[in-house]
């Protein structure tokens, strides 16, 4: 059936801050390519404000203010509202009804095993005070993904456990209540460095909550400052010393951002990144030269995004119009799924006559 072949995307971000280059290489850049590929019949990008509130309950202004910031970042990167629905999670009550029913299909111990949630609990110092909403957010993510019948979920590596949890819920639901929900596939970034881009401090993951980000809207001099003070190889003291690439954040960023044509433009001493890496490992190549290349590459990539953002910032009511339209279209899709779910669960009492 052609309906089975239909390809649908759902992905999203928490409005806890402006988006950073980790989002860009981990998901955003790919979303724009997929959007423009014409392969997908529907695309939903969700601003997950209800999820952001699970660990920001006492800070509603932060979540509210960042909705428009995230939407501006989307549009500046090339998300096109005529092809993609941008939606606000909290405005779609169907998602919370689905979450509630899926909760019956997941055990507490299964949630406790989720490695991403585990490390987030540690990071937020929630060990003895985990909000129930935060603990259960993987279930709410399963509701988000299935509500839109998503077949494809382009996200960073930290989302793998969420996708596994979603697939388990889908299988369990379909086994218990009959074939109803669509089984989604994760789509991870193609380059290893982009799976989980480290922070400028060299920490495991660039994250809004850790303050180790280069933001997409960052001013040019800020980008330069952040790049120049980045973590490299602590053993690479003199230019002549051999350098290490493992754990060297500057090279990880180059892996994620650099293309061969950047060398012609910014660093013609080398043909490509492999040649530069070899020289670094041998010794004789200073960190400053590598950082200068990274700065040039990031400046070239981020300048057009920043300029488009400035244009969009002039008309904020338009941004809310885009969000409203996207949310309305998304709610219609979610309502259809909820109706299927209630029917499968035999709680469609008033539709039987
Ligand atoms: P928070 O600190 O509030 O959790 P975050 O920076 O982790 O924010 P999210 O909104 O949780 O960002 O993540 C949105 C999307 O971006 C997800 O698909 C996630 O996998 C991806 N992503 C976030 N950070 C990175 C990163 N450093 N590298 C690659 N992908 C990332
Ligand atoms: Mg996160």
mmCIF file of N, CA, C and O in Angstrom, residues 253-352:
data_model
loop_
_atom_site.group_PDB
_atom_site.id
_atom_site.type_symbol
_atom_site.label_atom_id
_atom_site.label_comp_id
_atom_site.label_asym_id
_atom_site.label_seq_id
_atom_site.Cartn_x
_atom_site.Cartn_y
_atom_site.Cartn_z
ATOM 1 N N UNK A 253 36.208 19.371 15.791
ATOM 2 C CA UNK A 253 35.362 20.359 15.112
ATOM 3 C C UNK A 253 35.682 20.419 13.618
ATOM 4 O O UNK A 253 34.788 20.543 12.788
ATOM 5 N N UNK A 254 36.999 20.335 13.305
ATOM 6 C CA UNK A 254 37.358 20.350 11.880
ATOM 7 C C UNK A 254 36.753 19.145 11.169
ATOM 8 O O UNK A 254 36.252 19.255 10.057
ATOM 9 N N UNK A 255 36.778 17.980 11.848
ATOM 10 C CA UNK A 255 36.145 16.784 11.271
ATOM 11 C C UNK A 255 34.676 17.039 10.957
ATOM 12 O O UNK A 255 34.151 16.578 9.945
ATOM 13 N N UNK A 256 34.012 17.762 11.837
ATOM 14 C CA UNK A 256 32.573 17.988 11.681
ATOM 15 C C UNK A 256 32.254 19.065 10.640
ATOM 16 O O UNK A 256 31.206 19.014 10.001
ATOM 17 N N UNK A 257 33.131 20.037 10.495
ATOM 18 C CA UNK A 257 32.786 21.210 9.671
ATOM 19 C C UNK A 257 33.565 21.362 8.371
ATOM 20 O O UNK A 257 33.093 22.002 7.433
ATOM 21 N N UNK A 258 34.810 20.837 8.359
ATOM 22 C CA UNK A 258 35.732 21.203 7.297
ATOM 23 C C UNK A 258 35.499 20.402 6.026
ATOM 24 O O UNK A 258 35.245 19.201 6.075
ATOM 25 N N UNK A 259 35.587 21.068 4.885
ATOM 26 C CA UNK A 259 35.536 20.379 3.594
ATOM 27 C C UNK A 259 36.826 20.687 2.837
ATOM 28 O O UNK A 259 37.503 21.683 3.141
ATOM 29 N N UNK A 260 37.166 19.831 1.843
ATOM 30 C CA UNK A 260 38.440 20.020 1.138
ATOM 31 C C UNK A 260 38.577 21.437 0.574
ATOM 32 O O UNK A 260 39.647 22.028 0.604
ATOM 33 N N UNK A 261 37.482 21.988 0.066
ATOM 34 C CA UNK A 261 37.596 23.321 -0.567
ATOM 35 C C UNK A 261 37.980 24.419 0.441
ATOM 36 O O UNK A 261 38.513 25.454 0.062
ATOM 37 N N UNK A 262 37.756 24.166 1.734
ATOM 38 C CA UNK A 262 38.171 25.136 2.744
ATOM 39 C C UNK A 262 39.691 25.303 2.761
ATOM 40 O O UNK A 262 40.204 26.379 3.061
ATOM 41 N N UNK A 263 40.428 24.225 2.426
ATOM 42 C CA UNK A 263 41.890 24.306 2.454
ATOM 43 C C UNK A 263 42.394 25.222 1.350
ATOM 44 O O UNK A 263 43.271 26.043 1.579
ATOM 45 N N UNK A 264 41.825 25.079 0.184
ATOM 46 C CA UNK A 264 42.205 25.945 -0.933
ATOM 47 C C UNK A 264 42.025 27.413 -0.530
ATOM 48 O O UNK A 264 42.874 28.251 -0.769
ATOM 49 N N UNK A 265 40.923 27.682 0.139
ATOM 50 C CA UNK A 265 40.585 29.062 0.470
ATOM 51 C C UNK A 265 41.368 29.593 1.676
ATOM 52 O O UNK A 265 41.848 30.717 1.664
ATOM 53 N N UNK A 266 41.494 28.762 2.724
ATOM 54 C CA UNK A 266 42.011 29.291 3.997
ATOM 55 C C UNK A 266 43.378 28.758 4.401
ATOM 56 O O UNK A 266 44.021 29.325 5.269
ATOM 57 N N UNK A 267 43.797 27.637 3.833
ATOM 58 C CA UNK A 267 45.040 27.027 4.324
ATOM 59 C C UNK A 267 45.688 26.203 3.203
ATOM 60 O O UNK A 267 45.778 24.976 3.277
ATOM 61 N N UNK A 268 46.169 26.907 2.131
ATOM 62 C CA UNK A 268 46.616 26.185 0.929
ATOM 63 C C UNK A 268 47.871 25.336 1.131
ATOM 64 O O UNK A 268 48.257 24.602 0.217
ATOM 65 N N UNK A 269 48.499 25.390 2.330
ATOM 66 C CA UNK A 269 49.670 24.531 2.589
ATOM 67 C C UNK A 269 49.295 23.050 2.563
ATOM 68 O O UNK A 269 50.157 22.192 2.416
ATOM 69 N N UNK A 270 48.022 22.761 2.764
ATOM 70 C CA UNK A 270 47.572 21.359 2.787
ATOM 71 C C UNK A 270 46.446 21.181 1.775
ATOM 72 O O UNK A 270 45.673 22.105 1.527
ATOM 73 N N UNK A 271 46.350 19.930 1.268
ATOM 74 C CA UNK A 271 45.270 19.633 0.314
ATOM 75 C C UNK A 271 43.957 19.371 1.034
ATOM 76 O O UNK A 271 42.883 19.704 0.558
ATOM 77 N N UNK A 272 44.105 18.714 2.194
ATOM 78 C CA UNK A 272 42.900 18.339 2.928
ATOM 79 C C UNK A 272 43.221 18.115 4.408
ATOM 80 O O UNK A 272 44.380 18.239 4.822
ATOM 81 N N UNK A 273 42.210 17.763 5.175
ATOM 82 C CA UNK A 273 42.368 17.621 6.625
ATOM 83 C C UNK A 273 43.313 16.475 6.982
ATOM 84 O O UNK A 273 44.072 16.573 7.945
ATOM 85 N N UNK A 274 43.286 15.399 6.188
ATOM 86 C CA UNK A 274 44.179 14.268 6.483
ATOM 87 C C UNK A 274 45.640 14.698 6.457
ATOM 88 O O UNK A 274 46.414 14.330 7.327
ATOM 89 N N UNK A 275 45.999 15.507 5.442
ATOM 90 C CA UNK A 275 47.390 15.980 5.343
ATOM 91 C C UNK A 275 47.766 16.825 6.546
ATOM 92 O O UNK A 275 48.856 16.698 7.103
ATOM 93 N N UNK A 276 46.835 17.685 6.960
ATOM 94 C CA UNK A 276 47.111 18.547 8.107
ATOM 95 C C UNK A 276 47.275 17.713 9.386
ATOM 96 O O UNK A 276 48.162 17.953 10.203
ATOM 97 N N UNK A 277 46.427 16.696 9.517
ATOM 98 C CA UNK A 277 46.497 15.827 10.699
ATOM 99 C C UNK A 277 47.845 15.114 10.771
ATOM 100 O O UNK A 277 48.439 14.999 11.835
ATOM 101 N N UNK A 278 48.310 14.628 9.607
ATOM 102 C CA UNK A 278 49.596 13.923 9.569
ATOM 103 C C UNK A 278 50.710 14.836 10.072
ATOM 104 O O UNK A 278 51.560 14.438 10.860
ATOM 105 N N UNK A 279 50.703 16.074 9.597
ATOM 106 C CA UNK A 279 51.734 17.036 10.001
ATOM 107 C C UNK A 279 51.657 17.302 11.510
ATOM 108 O O UNK A 279 52.677 17.351 12.195
ATOM 109 N N UNK A 280 50.455 17.418 12.018
ATOM 110 C CA UNK A 280 50.265 17.686 13.450
ATOM 111 C C UNK A 280 50.834 16.527 14.273
ATOM 112 O O UNK A 280 51.520 16.728 15.272
ATOM 113 N N UNK A 281 50.551 15.315 13.820
ATOM 114 C CA UNK A 281 51.014 14.132 14.563
ATOM 115 C C UNK A 281 52.546 14.029 14.540
ATOM 116 O O UNK A 281 53.165 13.645 15.525
ATOM 117 N N UNK A 282 53.136 14.395 13.376
ATOM 118 C CA UNK A 282 54.602 14.342 13.233
ATOM 119 C C UNK A 282 55.297 15.376 14.099
ATOM 120 O O UNK A 282 56.400 15.187 14.569
ATOM 121 N N UNK A 283 54.629 16.504 14.305
ATOM 122 C CA UNK A 283 55.259 17.635 14.975
ATOM 123 C C UNK A 283 55.624 18.697 13.957
ATOM 124 O O UNK A 283 55.805 18.397 12.777
ATOM 125 N N UNK A 284 55.670 19.952 14.422
ATOM 126 C CA UNK A 284 56.035 21.039 13.512
ATOM 127 C C UNK A 284 54.843 21.888 13.099
ATOM 128 O O UNK A 284 54.982 22.834 12.332
ATOM 129 N N UNK A 285 53.669 21.534 13.589
ATOM 130 C CA UNK A 285 52.486 22.348 13.274
ATOM 131 C C UNK A 285 51.893 22.877 14.592
ATOM 132 O O UNK A 285 51.540 22.099 15.482
ATOM 133 N N UNK A 286 51.825 24.206 14.680
ATOM 134 C CA UNK A 286 51.358 24.838 15.932
ATOM 135 C C UNK A 286 49.839 24.879 16.035
ATOM 136 O O UNK A 286 49.140 24.902 15.023
ATOM 137 N N UNK A 287 49.332 24.886 17.274
ATOM 138 C CA UNK A 287 47.883 24.946 17.512
ATOM 139 C C UNK A 287 47.243 26.194 16.912
ATOM 140 O O UNK A 287 46.106 26.158 16.450
ATOM 141 N N UNK A 288 47.987 27.304 16.932
ATOM 142 C CA UNK A 288 47.389 28.570 16.473
ATOM 143 C C UNK A 288 46.973 28.469 15.001
ATOM 144 O O UNK A 288 45.891 28.916 14.620
ATOM 145 N N UNK A 289 47.810 27.828 14.205
ATOM 146 C CA UNK A 289 47.493 27.700 12.776
ATOM 147 C C UNK A 289 46.221 26.849 12.578
ATOM 148 O O UNK A 289 45.364 27.166 11.741
ATOM 149 N N UNK A 290 46.116 25.793 13.379
ATOM 150 C CA UNK A 290 44.946 24.911 13.257
ATOM 151 C C UNK A 290 43.691 25.677 13.715
ATOM 152 O O UNK A 290 42.627 25.605 13.085
ATOM 153 N N UNK A 291 43.837 26.410 14.801
ATOM 154 C CA UNK A 291 42.692 27.173 15.313
ATOM 155 C C UNK A 291 42.265 28.266 14.330
ATOM 156 O O UNK A 291 41.079 28.554 14.186
ATOM 157 N N UNK A 292 43.259 28.856 13.659
ATOM 158 C CA UNK A 292 42.916 29.904 12.668
ATOM 159 C C UNK A 292 42.083 29.318 11.537
ATOM 160 O O UNK A 292 41.120 29.931 11.069
ATOM 161 N N UNK A 293 42.461 28.099 11.112
ATOM 162 C CA UNK A 293 41.680 27.447 10.058
ATOM 163 C C UNK A 293 40.259 27.198 10.557
ATOM 164 O O UNK A 293 39.280 27.517 9.872
ATOM 165 N N UNK A 294 40.147 26.649 11.765
ATOM 166 C CA UNK A 294 38.809 26.363 12.295
ATOM 167 C C UNK A 294 37.988 27.654 12.401
ATOM 168 O O UNK A 294 36.810 27.682 12.031
ATOM 169 N N UNK A 295 38.632 28.719 12.866
ATOM 170 C CA UNK A 295 37.915 29.987 12.963
ATOM 171 C C UNK A 295 37.394 30.417 11.593
ATOM 172 O O UNK A 295 36.216 30.773 11.454
ATOM 173 N N UNK A 296 38.251 30.335 10.575
ATOM 174 C CA UNK A 296 37.827 30.734 9.223
ATOM 175 C C UNK A 296 36.660 29.882 8.721
ATOM 176 O O UNK A 296 35.716 30.384 8.117
ATOM 177 N N UNK A 297 36.742 28.581 8.979
ATOM 178 C CA UNK A 297 35.686 27.669 8.512
ATOM 179 C C UNK A 297 34.366 28.011 9.219
ATOM 180 O O UNK A 297 33.310 28.127 8.572
ATOM 181 N N UNK A 298 34.439 28.190 10.527
ATOM 182 C CA UNK A 298 33.201 28.493 11.272
ATOM 183 C C UNK A 298 32.628 29.846 10.863
ATOM 184 O O UNK A 298 31.414 30.000 10.717
ATOM 185 N N UNK A 299 33.504 30.822 10.678
ATOM 186 C CA UNK A 299 33.030 32.150 10.264
ATOM 187 C C UNK A 299 32.297 32.042 8.924
ATOM 188 O O UNK A 299 31.213 32.602 8.748
ATOM 189 N N UNK A 300 32.878 31.277 7.988
ATOM 190 C CA UNK A 300 32.267 31.144 6.658
ATOM 191 C C UNK A 300 30.907 30.454 6.760
ATOM 192 O O UNK A 300 29.960 30.803 6.049
ATOM 193 N N UNK A 301 30.812 29.475 7.647
ATOM 194 C CA UNK A 301 29.569 28.702 7.778
ATOM 195 C C UNK A 301 28.484 29.514 8.503
ATOM 196 O O UNK A 301 27.311 29.457 8.152
ATOM 197 N N UNK A 302 28.906 30.255 9.521
ATOM 198 C CA UNK A 302 27.904 30.888 10.396
ATOM 199 C C UNK A 302 27.479 32.290 9.934
ATOM 200 O O UNK A 302 26.400 32.750 10.299
ATOM 201 N N UNK A 303 28.301 32.949 9.144
ATOM 202 C CA UNK A 303 27.953 34.320 8.749
ATOM 203 C C UNK A 303 26.607 34.408 8.010
ATOM 204 O O UNK A 303 25.755 35.221 8.390
ATOM 205 N N UNK A 304 26.389 33.564 6.990
ATOM 206 C CA UNK A 304 25.080 33.670 6.310
ATOM 207 C C UNK A 304 23.899 33.350 7.239
ATOM 208 O O UNK A 304 22.830 33.955 7.108
ATOM 209 N N UNK A 305 24.104 32.426 8.182
ATOM 210 C CA UNK A 305 23.033 32.076 9.125
ATOM 211 C C UNK A 305 22.716 33.291 9.996
ATOM 212 O O UNK A 305 21.556 33.666 10.194
ATOM 213 N N UNK A 306 23.771 33.937 10.488
ATOM 214 C CA UNK A 306 23.603 35.117 11.359
ATOM 215 C C UNK A 306 22.901 36.250 10.600
ATOM 216 O O UNK A 306 22.019 36.914 11.129
ATOM 217 N N UNK A 307 23.290 36.429 9.349
ATOM 218 C CA UNK A 307 22.679 37.515 8.560
ATOM 219 C C UNK A 307 21.204 37.259 8.289
ATOM 220 O O UNK A 307 20.378 38.172 8.374
ATOM 221 N N UNK A 308 20.868 35.997 7.985
ATOM 222 C CA UNK A 308 19.448 35.687 7.750
ATOM 223 C C UNK A 308 18.653 35.887 9.041
ATOM 224 O O UNK A 308 17.526 36.368 9.024
ATOM 225 N N UNK A 309 19.268 35.530 10.175
ATOM 226 C CA UNK A 309 18.580 35.688 11.462
ATOM 227 C C UNK A 309 18.207 37.168 11.681
ATOM 228 O O UNK A 309 17.110 37.486 12.101
ATOM 229 N N UNK A 310 19.163 38.052 11.368
ATOM 230 C CA UNK A 310 18.899 39.491 11.558
ATOM 231 C C UNK A 310 17.671 39.937 10.770
ATOM 232 O O UNK A 310 16.894 40.764 11.222
ATOM 233 N N UNK A 311 17.508 39.391 9.585
ATOM 234 C CA UNK A 311 16.336 39.735 8.762
ATOM 235 C C UNK A 311 15.055 39.225 9.431
ATOM 236 O O UNK A 311 14.079 39.964 9.576
ATOM 237 N N UNK A 312 15.062 37.951 9.834
ATOM 238 C CA UNK A 312 13.869 37.366 10.459
ATOM 239 C C UNK A 312 13.516 38.058 11.771
ATOM 240 O O UNK A 312 12.341 38.171 12.128
ATOM 241 N N UNK A 313 14.530 38.532 12.489
ATOM 242 C CA UNK A 313 14.282 39.180 13.793
ATOM 243 C C UNK A 313 13.455 40.460 13.638
ATOM 244 O O UNK A 313 12.858 40.935 14.596
ATOM 245 N N UNK A 314 13.412 41.005 12.431
ATOM 246 C CA UNK A 314 12.666 42.253 12.209
ATOM 247 C C UNK A 314 11.165 42.027 12.228
ATOM 248 O O UNK A 314 10.393 42.976 12.301
ATOM 249 N N UNK A 315 10.723 40.781 12.089
ATOM 250 C CA UNK A 315 9.281 40.535 12.019
ATOM 251 C C UNK A 315 8.892 39.337 12.910
ATOM 252 O O UNK A 315 8.573 38.252 12.423
ATOM 253 N N UNK A 316 8.880 39.589 14.210
ATOM 254 C CA UNK A 316 8.575 38.514 15.179
ATOM 255 C C UNK A 316 7.122 38.010 15.037
ATOM 256 O O UNK A 316 6.881 36.805 15.144
ATOM 257 N N UNK A 317 6.136 38.897 14.772
ATOM 258 C CA UNK A 317 4.775 38.366 14.584
ATOM 259 C C UNK A 317 4.708 37.316 13.473
ATOM 260 O O UNK A 317 3.960 36.347 13.580
ATOM 261 N N UNK A 318 5.533 37.477 12.423
ATOM 262 C CA UNK A 318 5.567 36.469 11.358
ATOM 263 C C UNK A 318 6.028 35.113 11.906
ATOM 264 O O UNK A 318 5.488 34.063 11.541
ATOM 265 N N UNK A 319 7.013 35.150 12.806
ATOM 266 C CA UNK A 319 7.539 33.899 13.384
ATOM 267 C C UNK A 319 6.416 33.170 14.132
ATOM 268 O O UNK A 319 6.234 31.958 13.989
ATOM 269 N N UNK A 320 5.628 33.929 14.903
ATOM 270 C CA UNK A 320 4.523 33.299 15.648
ATOM 271 C C UNK A 320 3.435 32.780 14.712
ATOM 272 O O UNK A 320 2.785 31.783 15.001
ATOM 273 N N UNK A 321 3.258 33.469 13.601
ATOM 274 C CA UNK A 321 2.290 32.998 12.597
ATOM 275 C C UNK A 321 2.730 31.638 12.039
ATOM 276 O O UNK A 321 1.922 30.708 11.905
ATOM 277 N N UNK A 322 4.028 31.532 11.754
ATOM 278 C CA UNK A 322 4.584 30.267 11.264
ATOM 279 C C UNK A 322 4.350 29.165 12.301
ATOM 280 O O UNK A 322 3.927 28.050 11.977
ATOM 281 N N UNK A 323 4.605 29.493 13.570
ATOM 282 C CA UNK A 323 4.457 28.500 14.644
ATOM 283 C C UNK A 323 3.000 28.080 14.805
ATOM 284 O O UNK A 323 2.692 26.917 15.041
ATOM 285 N N UNK A 324 2.106 29.042 14.657
ATOM 286 C CA UNK A 324 0.680 28.734 14.833
ATOM 287 C C UNK A 324 0.199 27.810 13.721
ATOM 288 O O UNK A 324 -0.460 26.793 13.979
ATOM 289 N N UNK A 325 0.563 28.141 12.503
ATOM 290 C CA UNK A 325 0.160 27.304 11.355
ATOM 291 C C UNK A 325 0.727 25.899 11.481
ATOM 292 O O UNK A 325 0.027 24.894 11.264
ATOM 293 N N UNK A 326 1.999 25.807 11.829
ATOM 294 C CA UNK A 326 2.657 24.503 11.970
ATOM 295 C C UNK A 326 2.013 23.685 13.074
ATOM 296 O O UNK A 326 1.809 22.475 12.928
ATOM 297 N N UNK A 327 1.669 24.354 14.168
ATOM 298 C CA UNK A 327 1.075 23.660 15.307
ATOM 299 C C UNK A 327 -0.325 23.162 14.950
ATOM 300 O O UNK A 327 -0.706 22.042 15.323
ATOM 301 N N UNK A 328 -1.073 23.960 14.210
ATOM 302 C CA UNK A 328 -2.427 23.531 13.801
ATOM 303 C C UNK A 328 -2.375 22.294 12.910
ATOM 304 O O UNK A 328 -3.118 21.326 13.116
ATOM 305 N N UNK A 329 -1.471 22.319 11.947
ATOM 306 C CA UNK A 329 -1.334 21.154 11.048
ATOM 307 C C UNK A 329 -0.910 19.927 11.851
ATOM 308 O O UNK A 329 -1.398 18.811 11.631
ATOM 309 N N UNK A 330 -0.006 20.143 12.806
ATOM 310 C CA UNK A 330 0.487 19.022 13.618
ATOM 311 C C UNK A 330 -0.626 18.471 14.502
ATOM 312 O O UNK A 330 -0.744 17.257 14.682
ATOM 313 N N UNK A 331 -1.440 19.350 15.039
ATOM 314 C CA UNK A 331 -2.504 18.845 15.920
ATOM 315 C C UNK A 331 -3.482 17.962 15.133
ATOM 316 O O UNK A 331 -3.931 16.934 15.636
ATOM 317 N N UNK A 332 -3.764 18.356 13.909
ATOM 318 C CA UNK A 332 -4.681 17.546 13.095
ATOM 319 C C UNK A 332 -4.107 16.133 12.919
ATOM 320 O O UNK A 332 -4.822 15.131 13.049
ATOM 321 N N UNK A 333 -2.797 16.050 12.665
ATOM 322 C CA UNK A 333 -2.161 14.739 12.487
ATOM 323 C C UNK A 333 -2.192 13.941 13.788
ATOM 324 O O UNK A 333 -2.492 12.739 13.791
ATOM 325 N N UNK A 334 -1.903 14.598 14.908
ATOM 326 C CA UNK A 334 -1.865 13.900 16.201
ATOM 327 C C UNK A 334 -3.261 13.414 16.603
ATOM 328 O O UNK A 334 -3.403 12.340 17.192
ATOM 329 N N UNK A 335 -4.277 14.186 16.248
ATOM 330 C CA UNK A 335 -5.651 13.808 16.605
ATOM 331 C C UNK A 335 -6.048 12.511 15.889
ATOM 332 O O UNK A 335 -6.736 11.661 16.457
ATOM 333 N N UNK A 336 -5.586 12.377 14.661
ATOM 334 C CA UNK A 336 -5.876 11.153 13.898
ATOM 335 C C UNK A 336 -5.266 9.930 14.591
ATOM 336 O O UNK A 336 -5.931 8.904 14.765
ATOM 337 N N UNK A 337 -4.005 10.080 15.009
ATOM 338 C CA UNK A 337 -3.333 8.959 15.679
ATOM 339 C C UNK A 337 -4.019 8.642 17.011
ATOM 340 O O UNK A 337 -4.247 7.475 17.343
ATOM 341 N N UNK A 338 -4.357 9.692 17.766
ATOM 342 C CA UNK A 338 -5.005 9.448 19.063
ATOM 343 C C UNK A 338 -6.317 8.689 18.863
ATOM 344 O O UNK A 338 -6.646 7.777 19.630
ATOM 345 N N UNK A 339 -7.042 9.057 17.816
ATOM 346 C CA UNK A 339 -8.303 8.378 17.554
ATOM 347 C C UNK A 339 -8.046 6.891 17.230
ATOM 348 O O UNK A 339 -8.745 6.005 17.737
ATOM 349 N N UNK A 340 -6.995 6.608 16.436
ATOM 350 C CA UNK A 340 -6.630 5.205 16.141
ATOM 351 C C UNK A 340 -6.274 4.467 17.428
ATOM 352 O O UNK A 340 -6.657 3.312 17.628
ATOM 353 N N UNK A 341 -5.518 5.152 18.280
ATOM 354 C CA UNK A 341 -5.049 4.533 19.528
ATOM 355 C C UNK A 341 -6.228 4.205 20.436
ATOM 356 O O UNK A 341 -6.330 3.109 20.997
ATOM 357 N N UNK A 342 -7.165 5.143 20.569
ATOM 358 C CA UNK A 342 -8.308 4.918 21.468
ATOM 359 C C UNK A 342 -9.197 3.788 20.949
ATOM 360 O O UNK A 342 -9.710 2.984 21.726
ATOM 361 N N UNK A 343 -9.307 3.752 19.637
ATOM 362 C CA UNK A 343 -10.093 2.678 19.033
ATOM 363 C C UNK A 343 -9.427 1.326 19.319
ATOM 364 O O UNK A 343 -10.088 0.373 19.757
ATOM 365 N N UNK A 344 -8.111 1.273 19.114
ATOM 366 C CA UNK A 344 -7.378 0.022 19.351
ATOM 367 C C UNK A 344 -7.476 -0.391 20.816
ATOM 368 O O UNK A 344 -7.565 -1.576 21.136
ATOM 369 N N UNK A 345 -7.496 0.592 21.707
ATOM 370 C CA UNK A 345 -7.542 0.293 23.148
ATOM 371 C C UNK A 345 -8.965 0.076 23.657
ATOM 372 O O UNK A 345 -9.180 -0.115 24.850
ATOM 373 N N UNK A 346 -9.913 0.185 22.741
ATOM 374 C CA UNK A 346 -11.329 -0.008 23.063
ATOM 375 C C UNK A 346 -11.858 1.038 24.060
ATOM 376 O O UNK A 346 -12.650 0.742 24.953
ATOM 377 N N UNK A 347 -11.384 2.258 23.927
ATOM 378 C CA UNK A 347 -11.919 3.334 24.766
ATOM 379 C C UNK A 347 -12.558 4.411 23.887
ATOM 380 O O UNK A 347 -12.483 5.602 24.162
ATOM 381 N N UNK A 348 -13.175 3.951 22.804
ATOM 382 C CA UNK A 348 -13.834 4.877 21.871
ATOM 383 C C UNK A 348 -15.356 4.769 22.046
ATOM 384 O O UNK A 348 -16.094 4.635 21.082
ATOM 385 N N UNK A 349 -15.835 4.835 23.315
ATOM 386 C CA UNK A 349 -17.233 4.519 23.646
ATOM 387 C C UNK A 349 -18.278 5.249 22.794
ATOM 388 O O UNK A 349 -19.264 4.682 22.387
ATOM 389 N N UNK A 350 -18.048 6.540 22.563
ATOM 390 C CA UNK A 350 -19.105 7.316 21.914
ATOM 391 C C UNK A 350 -19.036 7.269 20.388
ATOM 392 O O UNK A 350 -19.762 7.945 19.706
ATOM 393 N N UNK A 351 -18.077 6.494 19.882
ATOM 394 C CA UNK A 351 -18.000 6.381 18.433
ATOM 395 C C UNK A 351 -18.566 5.054 17.933
ATOM 396 O O UNK A 351 -18.445 4.703 16.777
ATOM 397 N N UNK A 352 -19.206 4.288 18.855
ATOM 398 C CA UNK A 352 -19.622 2.945 18.450
ATOM 399 C C UNK A 352 -20.989 2.924 17.764
ATOM 400 O O UNK A 352 -21.335 1.938 17.133
#
